Short mmCIF file of C-alpha atoms in Angstrom, two decimals:
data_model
loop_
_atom_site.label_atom_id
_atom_site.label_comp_id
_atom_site.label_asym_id
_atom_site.label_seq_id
_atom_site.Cartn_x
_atom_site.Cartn_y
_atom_site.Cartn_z
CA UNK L 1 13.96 16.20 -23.78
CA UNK L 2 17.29 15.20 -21.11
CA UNK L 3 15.58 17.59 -18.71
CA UNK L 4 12.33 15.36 -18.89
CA UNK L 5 14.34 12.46 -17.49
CA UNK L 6 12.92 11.92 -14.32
CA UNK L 7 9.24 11.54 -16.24
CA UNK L 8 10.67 9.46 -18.96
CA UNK L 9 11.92 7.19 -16.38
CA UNK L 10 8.53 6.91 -14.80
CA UNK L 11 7.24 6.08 -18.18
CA UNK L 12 9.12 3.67 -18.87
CA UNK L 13 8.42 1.35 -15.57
CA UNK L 14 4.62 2.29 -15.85
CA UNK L 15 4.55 0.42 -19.34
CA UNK L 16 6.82 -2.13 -18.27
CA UNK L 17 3.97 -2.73 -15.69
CA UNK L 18 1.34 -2.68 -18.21
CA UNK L 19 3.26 -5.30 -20.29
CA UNK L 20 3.66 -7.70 -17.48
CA UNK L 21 0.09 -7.06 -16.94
CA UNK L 22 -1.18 -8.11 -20.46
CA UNK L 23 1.69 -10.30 -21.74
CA UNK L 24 1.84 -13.06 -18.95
CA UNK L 25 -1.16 -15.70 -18.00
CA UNK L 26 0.07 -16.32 -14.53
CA UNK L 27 -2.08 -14.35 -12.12
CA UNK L 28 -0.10 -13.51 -9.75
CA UNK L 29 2.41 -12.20 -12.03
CA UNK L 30 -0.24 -9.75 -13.22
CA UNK L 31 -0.57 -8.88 -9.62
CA UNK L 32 2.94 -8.74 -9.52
CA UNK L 33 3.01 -6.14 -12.74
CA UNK L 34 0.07 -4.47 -11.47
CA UNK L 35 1.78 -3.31 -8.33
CA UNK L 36 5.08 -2.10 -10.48
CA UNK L 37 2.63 0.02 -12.75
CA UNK L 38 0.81 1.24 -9.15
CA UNK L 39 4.08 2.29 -8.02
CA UNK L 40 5.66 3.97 -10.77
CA UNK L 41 2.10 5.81 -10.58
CA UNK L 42 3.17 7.09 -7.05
CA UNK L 43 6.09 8.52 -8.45
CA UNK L 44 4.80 10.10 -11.10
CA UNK L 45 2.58 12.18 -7.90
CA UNK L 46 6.01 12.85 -6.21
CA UNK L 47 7.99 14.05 -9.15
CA UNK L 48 6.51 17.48 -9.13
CA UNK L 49 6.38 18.22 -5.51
CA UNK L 50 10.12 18.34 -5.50
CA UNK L 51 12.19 21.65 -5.26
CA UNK L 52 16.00 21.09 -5.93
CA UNK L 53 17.68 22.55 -2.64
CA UNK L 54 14.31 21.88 -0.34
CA UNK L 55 13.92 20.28 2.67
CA UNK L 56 11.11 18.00 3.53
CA UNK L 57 7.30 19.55 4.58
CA UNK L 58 8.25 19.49 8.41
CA UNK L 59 8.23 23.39 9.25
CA UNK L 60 11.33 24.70 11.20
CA UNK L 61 12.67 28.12 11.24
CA UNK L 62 16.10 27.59 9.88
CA UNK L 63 14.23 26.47 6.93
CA UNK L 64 12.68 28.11 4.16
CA UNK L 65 12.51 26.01 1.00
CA UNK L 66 10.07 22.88 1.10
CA UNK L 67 8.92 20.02 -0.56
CA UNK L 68 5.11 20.52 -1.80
CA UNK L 69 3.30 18.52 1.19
CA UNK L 70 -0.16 17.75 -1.18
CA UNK L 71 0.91 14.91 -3.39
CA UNK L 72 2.62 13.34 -0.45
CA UNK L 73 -1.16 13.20 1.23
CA UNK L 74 -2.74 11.73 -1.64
CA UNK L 75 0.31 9.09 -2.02
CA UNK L 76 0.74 7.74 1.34
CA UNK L 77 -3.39 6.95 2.03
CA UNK L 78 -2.61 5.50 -1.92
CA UNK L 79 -0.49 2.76 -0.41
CA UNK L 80 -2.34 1.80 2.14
CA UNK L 81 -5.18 1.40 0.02
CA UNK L 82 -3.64 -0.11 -2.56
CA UNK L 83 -1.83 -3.09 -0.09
CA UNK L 84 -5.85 -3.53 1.11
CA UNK L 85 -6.64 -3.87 -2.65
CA UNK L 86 -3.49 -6.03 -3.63
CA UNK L 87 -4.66 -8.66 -0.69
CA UNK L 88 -8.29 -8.58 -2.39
CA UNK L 89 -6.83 -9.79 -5.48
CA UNK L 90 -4.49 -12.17 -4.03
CA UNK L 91 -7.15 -13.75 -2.20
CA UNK L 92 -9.17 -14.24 -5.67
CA UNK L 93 -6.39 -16.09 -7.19
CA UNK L 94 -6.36 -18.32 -4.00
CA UNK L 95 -9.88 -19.06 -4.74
CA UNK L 96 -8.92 -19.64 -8.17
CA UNK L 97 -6.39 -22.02 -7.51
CA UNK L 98 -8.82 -23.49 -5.28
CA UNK L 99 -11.28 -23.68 -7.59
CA UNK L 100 -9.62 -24.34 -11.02
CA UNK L 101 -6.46 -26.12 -9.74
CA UNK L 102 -4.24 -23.54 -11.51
CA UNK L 103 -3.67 -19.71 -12.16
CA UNK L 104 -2.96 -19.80 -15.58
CA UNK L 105 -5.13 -18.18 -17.45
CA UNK L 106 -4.88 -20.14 -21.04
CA UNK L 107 -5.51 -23.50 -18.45
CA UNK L 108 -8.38 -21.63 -17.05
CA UNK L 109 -9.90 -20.75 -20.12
CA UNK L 110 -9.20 -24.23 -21.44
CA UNK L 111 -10.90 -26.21 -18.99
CA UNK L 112 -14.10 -23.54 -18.80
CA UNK L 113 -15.65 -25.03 -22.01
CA UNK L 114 -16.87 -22.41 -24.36
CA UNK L 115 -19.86 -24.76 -25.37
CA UNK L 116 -21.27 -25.39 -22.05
CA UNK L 117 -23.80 -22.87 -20.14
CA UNK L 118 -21.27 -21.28 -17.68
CA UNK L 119 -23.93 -20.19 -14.89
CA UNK L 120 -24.22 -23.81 -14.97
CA UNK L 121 -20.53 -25.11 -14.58
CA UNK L 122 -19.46 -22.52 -11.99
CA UNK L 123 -22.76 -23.77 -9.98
CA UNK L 124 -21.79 -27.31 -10.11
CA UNK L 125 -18.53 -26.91 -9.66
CA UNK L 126 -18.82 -24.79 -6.13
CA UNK L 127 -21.54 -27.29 -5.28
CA UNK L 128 -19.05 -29.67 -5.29
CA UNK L 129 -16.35 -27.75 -4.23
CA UNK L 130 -18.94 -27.22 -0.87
CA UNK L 131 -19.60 -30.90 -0.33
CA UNK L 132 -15.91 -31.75 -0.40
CA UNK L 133 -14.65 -29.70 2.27
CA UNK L 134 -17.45 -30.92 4.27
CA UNK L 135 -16.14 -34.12 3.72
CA UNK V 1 10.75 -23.66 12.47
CA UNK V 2 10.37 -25.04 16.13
CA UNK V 3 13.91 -25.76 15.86
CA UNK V 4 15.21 -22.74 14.29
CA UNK V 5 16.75 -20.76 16.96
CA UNK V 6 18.42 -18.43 15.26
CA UNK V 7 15.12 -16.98 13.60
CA UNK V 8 13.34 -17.31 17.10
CA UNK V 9 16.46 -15.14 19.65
CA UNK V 10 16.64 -12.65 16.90
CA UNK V 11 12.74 -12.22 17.11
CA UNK V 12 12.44 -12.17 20.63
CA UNK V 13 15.13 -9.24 20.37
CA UNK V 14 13.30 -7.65 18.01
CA UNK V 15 9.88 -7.42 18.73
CA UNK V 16 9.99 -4.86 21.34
CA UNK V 17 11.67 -2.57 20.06
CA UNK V 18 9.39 -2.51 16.82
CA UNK V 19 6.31 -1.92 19.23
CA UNK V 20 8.22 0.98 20.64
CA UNK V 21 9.12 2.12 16.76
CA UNK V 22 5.72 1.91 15.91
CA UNK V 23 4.00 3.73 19.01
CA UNK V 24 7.05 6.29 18.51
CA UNK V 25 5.72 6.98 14.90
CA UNK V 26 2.02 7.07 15.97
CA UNK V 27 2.37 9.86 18.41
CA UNK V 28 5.43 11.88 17.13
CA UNK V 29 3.83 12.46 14.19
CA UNK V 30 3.25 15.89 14.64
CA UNK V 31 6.40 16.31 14.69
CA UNK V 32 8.63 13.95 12.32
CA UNK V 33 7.74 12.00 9.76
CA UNK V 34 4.74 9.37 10.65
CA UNK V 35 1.05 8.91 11.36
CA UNK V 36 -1.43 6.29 12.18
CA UNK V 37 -0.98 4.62 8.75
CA UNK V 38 2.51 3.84 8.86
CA UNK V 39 2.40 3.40 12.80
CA UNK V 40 -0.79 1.08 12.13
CA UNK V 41 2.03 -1.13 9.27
CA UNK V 42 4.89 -1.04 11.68
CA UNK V 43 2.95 -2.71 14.59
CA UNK V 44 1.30 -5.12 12.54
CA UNK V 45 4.33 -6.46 11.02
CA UNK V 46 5.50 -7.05 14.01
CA UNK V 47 2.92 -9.15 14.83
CA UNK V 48 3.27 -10.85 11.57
CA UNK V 49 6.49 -11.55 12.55
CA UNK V 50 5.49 -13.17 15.72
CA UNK V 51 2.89 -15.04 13.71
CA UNK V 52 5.78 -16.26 10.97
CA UNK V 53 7.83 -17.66 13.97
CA UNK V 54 5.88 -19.27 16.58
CA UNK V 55 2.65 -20.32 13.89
CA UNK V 56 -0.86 -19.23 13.91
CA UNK V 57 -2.38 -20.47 17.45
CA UNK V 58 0.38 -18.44 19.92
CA UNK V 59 0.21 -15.06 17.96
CA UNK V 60 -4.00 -16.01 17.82
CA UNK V 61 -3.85 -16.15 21.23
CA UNK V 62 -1.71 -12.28 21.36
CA UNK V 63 -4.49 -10.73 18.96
CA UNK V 64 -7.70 -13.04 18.86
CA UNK V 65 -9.86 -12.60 15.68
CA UNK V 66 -12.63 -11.23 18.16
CA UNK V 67 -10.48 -8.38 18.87
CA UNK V 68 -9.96 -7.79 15.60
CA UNK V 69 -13.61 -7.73 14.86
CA UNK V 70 -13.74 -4.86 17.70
CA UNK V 71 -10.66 -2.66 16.65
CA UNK V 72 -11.60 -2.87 12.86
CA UNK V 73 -14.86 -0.88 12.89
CA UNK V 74 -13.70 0.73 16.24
CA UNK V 75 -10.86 3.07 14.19
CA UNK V 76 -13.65 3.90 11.61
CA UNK V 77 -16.26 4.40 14.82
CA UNK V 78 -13.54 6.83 16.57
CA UNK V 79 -12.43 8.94 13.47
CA UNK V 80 -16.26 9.31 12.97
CA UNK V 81 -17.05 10.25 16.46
CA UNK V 82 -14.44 12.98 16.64
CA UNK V 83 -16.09 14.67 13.42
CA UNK V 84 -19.60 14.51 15.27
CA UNK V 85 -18.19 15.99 18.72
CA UNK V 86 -16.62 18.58 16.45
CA UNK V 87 -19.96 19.01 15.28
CA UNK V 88 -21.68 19.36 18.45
CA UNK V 89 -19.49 21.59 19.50
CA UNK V 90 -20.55 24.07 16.83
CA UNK V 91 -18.45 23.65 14.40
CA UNK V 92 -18.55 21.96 10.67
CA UNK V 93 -17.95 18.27 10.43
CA UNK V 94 -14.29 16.98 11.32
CA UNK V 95 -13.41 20.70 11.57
CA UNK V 96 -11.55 20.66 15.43
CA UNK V 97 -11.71 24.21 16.80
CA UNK V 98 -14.08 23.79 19.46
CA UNK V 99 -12.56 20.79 20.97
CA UNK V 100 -10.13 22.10 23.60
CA UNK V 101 -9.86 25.89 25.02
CA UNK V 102 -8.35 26.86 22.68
CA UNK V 103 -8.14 26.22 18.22
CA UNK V 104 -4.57 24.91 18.59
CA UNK V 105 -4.96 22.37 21.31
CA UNK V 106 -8.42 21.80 19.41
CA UNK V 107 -6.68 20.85 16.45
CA UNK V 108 -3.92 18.90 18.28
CA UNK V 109 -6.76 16.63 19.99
CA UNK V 110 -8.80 16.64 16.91
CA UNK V 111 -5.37 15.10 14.37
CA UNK V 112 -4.37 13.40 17.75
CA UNK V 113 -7.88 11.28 18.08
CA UNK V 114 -8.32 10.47 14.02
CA UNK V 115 -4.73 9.32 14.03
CA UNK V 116 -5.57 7.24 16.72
CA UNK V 117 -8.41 5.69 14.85
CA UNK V 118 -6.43 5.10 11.74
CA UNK V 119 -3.80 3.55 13.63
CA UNK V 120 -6.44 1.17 14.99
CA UNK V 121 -8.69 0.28 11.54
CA UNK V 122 -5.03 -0.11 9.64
CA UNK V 123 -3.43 -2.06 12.49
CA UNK V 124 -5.85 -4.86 12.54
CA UNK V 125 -6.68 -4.94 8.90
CA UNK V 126 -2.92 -5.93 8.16
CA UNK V 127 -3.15 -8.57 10.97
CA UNK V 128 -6.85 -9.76 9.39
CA UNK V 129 -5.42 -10.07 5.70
CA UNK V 130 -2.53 -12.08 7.55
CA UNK V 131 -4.72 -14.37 9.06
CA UNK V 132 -6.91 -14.94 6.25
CA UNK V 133 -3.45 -15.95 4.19
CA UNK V 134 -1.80 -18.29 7.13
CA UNK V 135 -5.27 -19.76 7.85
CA UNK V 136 -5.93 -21.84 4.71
CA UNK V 137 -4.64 -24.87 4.15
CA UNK V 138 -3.19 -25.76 0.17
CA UNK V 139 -5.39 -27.40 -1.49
CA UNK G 1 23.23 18.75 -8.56
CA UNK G 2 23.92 15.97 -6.34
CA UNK G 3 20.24 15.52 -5.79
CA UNK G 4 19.62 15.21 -9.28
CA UNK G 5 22.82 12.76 -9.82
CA UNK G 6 21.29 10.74 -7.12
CA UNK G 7 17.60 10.34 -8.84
CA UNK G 8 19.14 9.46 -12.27
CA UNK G 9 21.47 6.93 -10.45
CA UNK G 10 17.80 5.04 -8.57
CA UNK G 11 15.86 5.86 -11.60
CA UNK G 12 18.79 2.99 -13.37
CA UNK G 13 18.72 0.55 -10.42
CA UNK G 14 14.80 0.80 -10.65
CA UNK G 15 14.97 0.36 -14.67
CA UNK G 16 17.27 -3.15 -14.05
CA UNK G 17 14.88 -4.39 -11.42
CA UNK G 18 12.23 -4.12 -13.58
CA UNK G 19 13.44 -5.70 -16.45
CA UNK G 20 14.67 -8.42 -13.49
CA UNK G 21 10.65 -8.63 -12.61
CA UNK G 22 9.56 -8.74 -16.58
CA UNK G 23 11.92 -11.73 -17.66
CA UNK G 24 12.22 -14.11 -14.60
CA UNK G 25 9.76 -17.23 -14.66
CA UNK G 26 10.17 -18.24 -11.17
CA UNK G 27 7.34 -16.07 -8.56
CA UNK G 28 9.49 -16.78 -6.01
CA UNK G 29 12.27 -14.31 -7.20
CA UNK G 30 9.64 -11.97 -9.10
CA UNK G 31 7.98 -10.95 -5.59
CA UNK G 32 11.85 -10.59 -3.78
CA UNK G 33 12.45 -8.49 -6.48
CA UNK G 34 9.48 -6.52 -6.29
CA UNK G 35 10.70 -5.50 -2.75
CA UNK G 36 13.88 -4.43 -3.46
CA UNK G 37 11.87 -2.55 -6.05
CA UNK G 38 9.66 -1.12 -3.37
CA UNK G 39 13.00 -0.37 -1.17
CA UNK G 40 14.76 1.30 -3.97
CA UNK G 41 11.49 3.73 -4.76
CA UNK G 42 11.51 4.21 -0.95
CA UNK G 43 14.79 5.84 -1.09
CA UNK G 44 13.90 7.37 -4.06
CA UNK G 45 10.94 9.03 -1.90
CA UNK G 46 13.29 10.33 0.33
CA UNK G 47 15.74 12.32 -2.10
CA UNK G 48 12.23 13.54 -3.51
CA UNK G 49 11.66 15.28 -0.06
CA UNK G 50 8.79 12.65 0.35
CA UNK G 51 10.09 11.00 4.30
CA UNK G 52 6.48 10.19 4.80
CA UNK G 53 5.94 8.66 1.80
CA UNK G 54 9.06 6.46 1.97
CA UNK G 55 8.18 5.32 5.43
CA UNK G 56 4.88 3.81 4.48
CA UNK G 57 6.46 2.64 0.94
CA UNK G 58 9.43 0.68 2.97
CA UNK G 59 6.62 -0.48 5.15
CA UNK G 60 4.05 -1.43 3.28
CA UNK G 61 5.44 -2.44 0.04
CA UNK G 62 8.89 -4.03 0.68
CA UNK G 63 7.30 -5.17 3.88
CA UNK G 64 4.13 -6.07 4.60
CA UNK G 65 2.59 -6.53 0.55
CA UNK G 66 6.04 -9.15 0.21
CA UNK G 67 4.88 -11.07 3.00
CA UNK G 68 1.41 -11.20 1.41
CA UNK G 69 2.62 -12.34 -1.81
CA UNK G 70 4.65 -14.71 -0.24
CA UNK G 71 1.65 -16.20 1.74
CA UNK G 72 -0.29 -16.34 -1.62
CA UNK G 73 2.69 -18.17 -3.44
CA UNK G 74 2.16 -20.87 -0.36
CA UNK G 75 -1.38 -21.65 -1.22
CA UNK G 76 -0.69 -21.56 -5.08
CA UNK G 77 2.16 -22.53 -7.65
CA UNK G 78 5.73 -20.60 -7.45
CA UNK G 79 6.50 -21.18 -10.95
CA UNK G 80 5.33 -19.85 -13.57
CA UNK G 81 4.13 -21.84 -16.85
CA UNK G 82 6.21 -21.53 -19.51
CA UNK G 83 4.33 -19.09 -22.35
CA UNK G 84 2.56 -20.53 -25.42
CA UNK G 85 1.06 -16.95 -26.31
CA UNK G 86 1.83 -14.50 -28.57
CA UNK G 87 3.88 -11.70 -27.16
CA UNK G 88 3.86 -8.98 -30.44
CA UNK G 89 0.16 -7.62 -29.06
CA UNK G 90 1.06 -7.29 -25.41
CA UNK G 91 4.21 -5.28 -26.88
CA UNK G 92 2.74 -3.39 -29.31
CA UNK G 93 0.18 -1.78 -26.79
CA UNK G 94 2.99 -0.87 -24.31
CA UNK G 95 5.05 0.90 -26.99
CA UNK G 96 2.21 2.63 -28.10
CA UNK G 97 1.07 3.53 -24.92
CA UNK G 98 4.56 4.44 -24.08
CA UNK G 99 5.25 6.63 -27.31
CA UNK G 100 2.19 8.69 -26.51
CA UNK G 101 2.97 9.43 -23.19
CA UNK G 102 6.12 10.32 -24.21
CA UNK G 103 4.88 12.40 -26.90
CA UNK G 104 2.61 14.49 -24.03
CA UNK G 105 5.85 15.21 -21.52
CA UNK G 106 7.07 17.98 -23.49
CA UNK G 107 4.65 20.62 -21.39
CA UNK G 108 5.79 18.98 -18.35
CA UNK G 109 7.74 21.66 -16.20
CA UNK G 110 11.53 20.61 -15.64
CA UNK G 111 12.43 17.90 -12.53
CA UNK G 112 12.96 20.04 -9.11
CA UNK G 113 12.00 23.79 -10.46
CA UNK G 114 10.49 25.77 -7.80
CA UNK G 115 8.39 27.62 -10.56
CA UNK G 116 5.98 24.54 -11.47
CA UNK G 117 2.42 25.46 -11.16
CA UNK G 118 2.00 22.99 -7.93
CA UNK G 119 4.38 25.46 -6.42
CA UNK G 120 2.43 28.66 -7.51
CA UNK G 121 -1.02 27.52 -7.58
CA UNK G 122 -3.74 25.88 -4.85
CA UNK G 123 -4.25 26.52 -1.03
CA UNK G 124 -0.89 27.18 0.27
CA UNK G 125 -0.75 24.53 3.33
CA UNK G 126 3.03 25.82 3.84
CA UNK G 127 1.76 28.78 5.15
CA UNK G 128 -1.51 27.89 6.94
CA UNK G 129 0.06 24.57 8.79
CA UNK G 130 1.92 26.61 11.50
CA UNK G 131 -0.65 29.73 12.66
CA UNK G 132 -3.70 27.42 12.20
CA UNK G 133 -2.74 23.95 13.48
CA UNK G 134 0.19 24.19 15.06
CA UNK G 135 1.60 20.83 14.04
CA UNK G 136 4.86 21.32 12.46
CA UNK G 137 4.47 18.31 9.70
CA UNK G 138 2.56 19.84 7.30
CA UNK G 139 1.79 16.23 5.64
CA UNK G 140 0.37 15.53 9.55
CA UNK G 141 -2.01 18.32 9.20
CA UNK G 142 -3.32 18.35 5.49
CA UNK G 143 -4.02 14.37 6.07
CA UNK G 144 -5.79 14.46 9.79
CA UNK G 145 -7.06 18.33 9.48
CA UNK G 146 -7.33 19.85 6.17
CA UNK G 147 -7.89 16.95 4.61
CA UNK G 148 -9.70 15.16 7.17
CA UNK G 149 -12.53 13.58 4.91
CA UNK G 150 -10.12 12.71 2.15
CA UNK G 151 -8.46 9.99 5.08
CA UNK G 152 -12.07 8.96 6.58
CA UNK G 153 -12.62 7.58 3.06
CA UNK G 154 -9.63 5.93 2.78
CA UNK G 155 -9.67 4.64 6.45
CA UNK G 156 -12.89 3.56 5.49
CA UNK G 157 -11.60 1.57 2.19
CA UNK G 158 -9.46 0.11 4.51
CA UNK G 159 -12.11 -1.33 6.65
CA UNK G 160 -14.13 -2.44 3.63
CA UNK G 161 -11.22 -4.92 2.88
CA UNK G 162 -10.74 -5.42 6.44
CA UNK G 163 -14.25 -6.74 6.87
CA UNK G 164 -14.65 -8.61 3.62
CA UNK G 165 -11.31 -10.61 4.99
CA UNK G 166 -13.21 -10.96 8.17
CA UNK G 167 -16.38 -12.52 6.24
CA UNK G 168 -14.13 -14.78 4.92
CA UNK G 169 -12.34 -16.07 7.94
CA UNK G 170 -15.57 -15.87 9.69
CA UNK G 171 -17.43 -18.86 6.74
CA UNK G 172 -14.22 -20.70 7.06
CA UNK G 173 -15.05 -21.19 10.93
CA UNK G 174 -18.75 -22.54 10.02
CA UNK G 175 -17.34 -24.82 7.77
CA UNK G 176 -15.29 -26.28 10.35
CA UNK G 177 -17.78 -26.57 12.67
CA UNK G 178 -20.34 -28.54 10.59
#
């Protein structure tokens, strides 16, 4: 089991992700978890690629023990993506708070009435949302 | 912040050489660690930075939201174009043989140009998601 | 060994830093935390032989995705509300989820063994980088060459975003000018 260490570690942030992610109302919070549980995935790619004693994938001749180059590929266009992804969601919860006037989600849930249509309160609501910042 | 020299000397001191960081990532590469995405991050945060000190309007006036609406597409429209020259030339798509005299200075113009349009596309994405953040006003 | 003393010793720093992120209310500190988390896994990246990696981790995520958050926190609320929910679920499902994953690592090959099958198996880009590219970062050439439509996607994720930001700035302008 000790010489799984490096893995158990990575477990062990990914769920703590996934906990933040379910356990707390505040969006960005979840964002917040979201991105630990992201990262501890791109770990979880690098972990393997490793060779005790290697050097880095940049060839030289005095060299003749590398790092596996392939994860490292997949992981850095990851991050990129992911920070384009992150901002998508952080914009939402702007237009959330914009919207609702809060990013909790019990509030939100609260104040979208389960007995009214909903098609019918999110139209209102952005037809008023409209006409305000006209004003 | 207008008054806050401290943040504004240390900026001016820094900027330049994070351009040069960044442009020294982008094209040694090949090399060393780097590449067009984390060139493309480098120079955009340090036009964030810019932006964070001196507001939105000076660092709008630097990088206008019409050039961004150029460059974004533009690094997508390069990478794309190098994998149809490649493909003109005879060979399979974004496969660079046939681009120089030879397959190794092929290859070194083909990673060269796609870098280039990463750079580009991630560049003013970063600087687009900063705008659309430092734009709104709190409701 | 000192590689492996190293990990263990950023694997702990990352552990308190995330139990830093899980219990502290105020967004403010969560997101400062959550780059020094991104700085410590940066270093981490580069004891893991992973210098490219670690460059666009210290860039992007202790950089560029804390300024983000930041901007976010400035349009919305930096505290968070104090929690009337129930906790056990949320809990439950992570140790679950945790035990079984635990439960699978036991056929996981041992941390830095040059026998893994990553090592052994797959096209061997090692090799092929030098006599076929000539560019002596092999992560340079499987990203631009080998794996050249692999990044178009992703460049082209990138402008996705890029241009649905763009639409947005774009509607704010015509709201302004009407």
């Amino acid at each position: 089991m000790i010489v799984h260490f490096s893995q158990i570690a990575t477990i062990l942030l990914m769920v703590a992700g996934l906990y933040v992610v379910i356990a707390r109302g505040n969006m960005v919070k979840k964002l917040i978890g979201l991105s630990l549980f992201q990262t501890s995935v791109y770990l979880l790619y690098i972990l393997p690629g490793k060779v005790l004693g290697g050097t880095p994938p940049i060839l030289d001749p005095a060299r003749a023990v590398y790092a596996n180059p392939l994860p490292h590929v997949l992981i850095l266009t990851a991050i990129v993506v992911g920070i384009a992804t992150l901002a998508l969601g952080l914009t939402l919860v702007v237009r959330i708070k914009e919207a609702y006037g809060t990013i909790e989600e019990d509030e939100i849930l609260a104040k979208e009435g389960p007995k009214e249509n909903l098609k019918d309160r999110v139209r209102n609501r952005s037809k008023s949302g409209r006409g305000g910042t006209a004003a | 912040m207008r008054l806050d020299v401290v943040l504004r000397v240390a900026t001016k001191f820094m900027l330049a050489p994070l351009l040069l960081f960044a442009l020294y990532v982008q094209f040694h590469g090949d090399y060393g660690p780097g590449g067009g995405f984390q060139a493309g991050v480098i120079a955009a945060a340090a036009i964030i930075l810019y932006g964070l000190i001196n507001g939105l309007g000076p660092v709008q006036r630097i990088v206008p939201v019409g050039l961004l609406e150029v460059l974004i597409p533009g690094g997508v429209l390069i990478y794309v174009a190098v994998g149809l020259a490649s493909m003109l030339l005879g060979d399979n798509f974004l496969d660079y043989n046939h681009l120089a005299h030879d397959r190794i200075h092929g290859q070194e113009w083909g990673v060269f140009l796609v870098e280039v349009g990463v750079f580009l596309t991630v560049f003013s994405t970063m600087i687009a998601i900063y705008y659309a953040f430092a734009g709104r006003r709190r409701s | 060994m000192i590689e492996t003393t190293v990990t263990i010793l950023l694997l702990l720093m990352l552990g308190a830093v995330t139990i830093g992120i899980v219990r502290v209310r105020g967004l403010f500190a969560a997101v400062v935390l959550l780059g020094v988390y991104s700085f410590l896994m940066a270093t981490l990246f580069v004891v893991l032989d992973a210098v490219d990696v670690a460059m666009t981790e210290a860039a992007v995520g202790a950089g560029v995705s804390t300024v983000f958050f930041l901007g976010a926190l400035s349009l919305t609320d930096t505290v968070e509300a104090p929690g009337k929910r129930r906790q056990i679920m949320p809990l439950f499902v992570a140790v679950v989820t945790a035990g079984a994953l635990l439960w699978g690592l036991s056929d996981l090959p041992e941390f830095g063994s040059p026998d893994q099958p990553i090592h052994r198996q797959g096209a061997d880009y090692l090799v092929r980088s030098m006599p076929e590219t000539g560019i002596a970062n092999v992560v340079s050439a499987v990203l631009a060459s080998y794996r050249g439509f692999d990044t178009l996607g992703e460049t082209t994720v990138v402008f996705t975003a890029g241009m649905g930001i763009l639409a947005l700035l774009r509607r704010r302008r015509g709201e302004g000018k009407s």
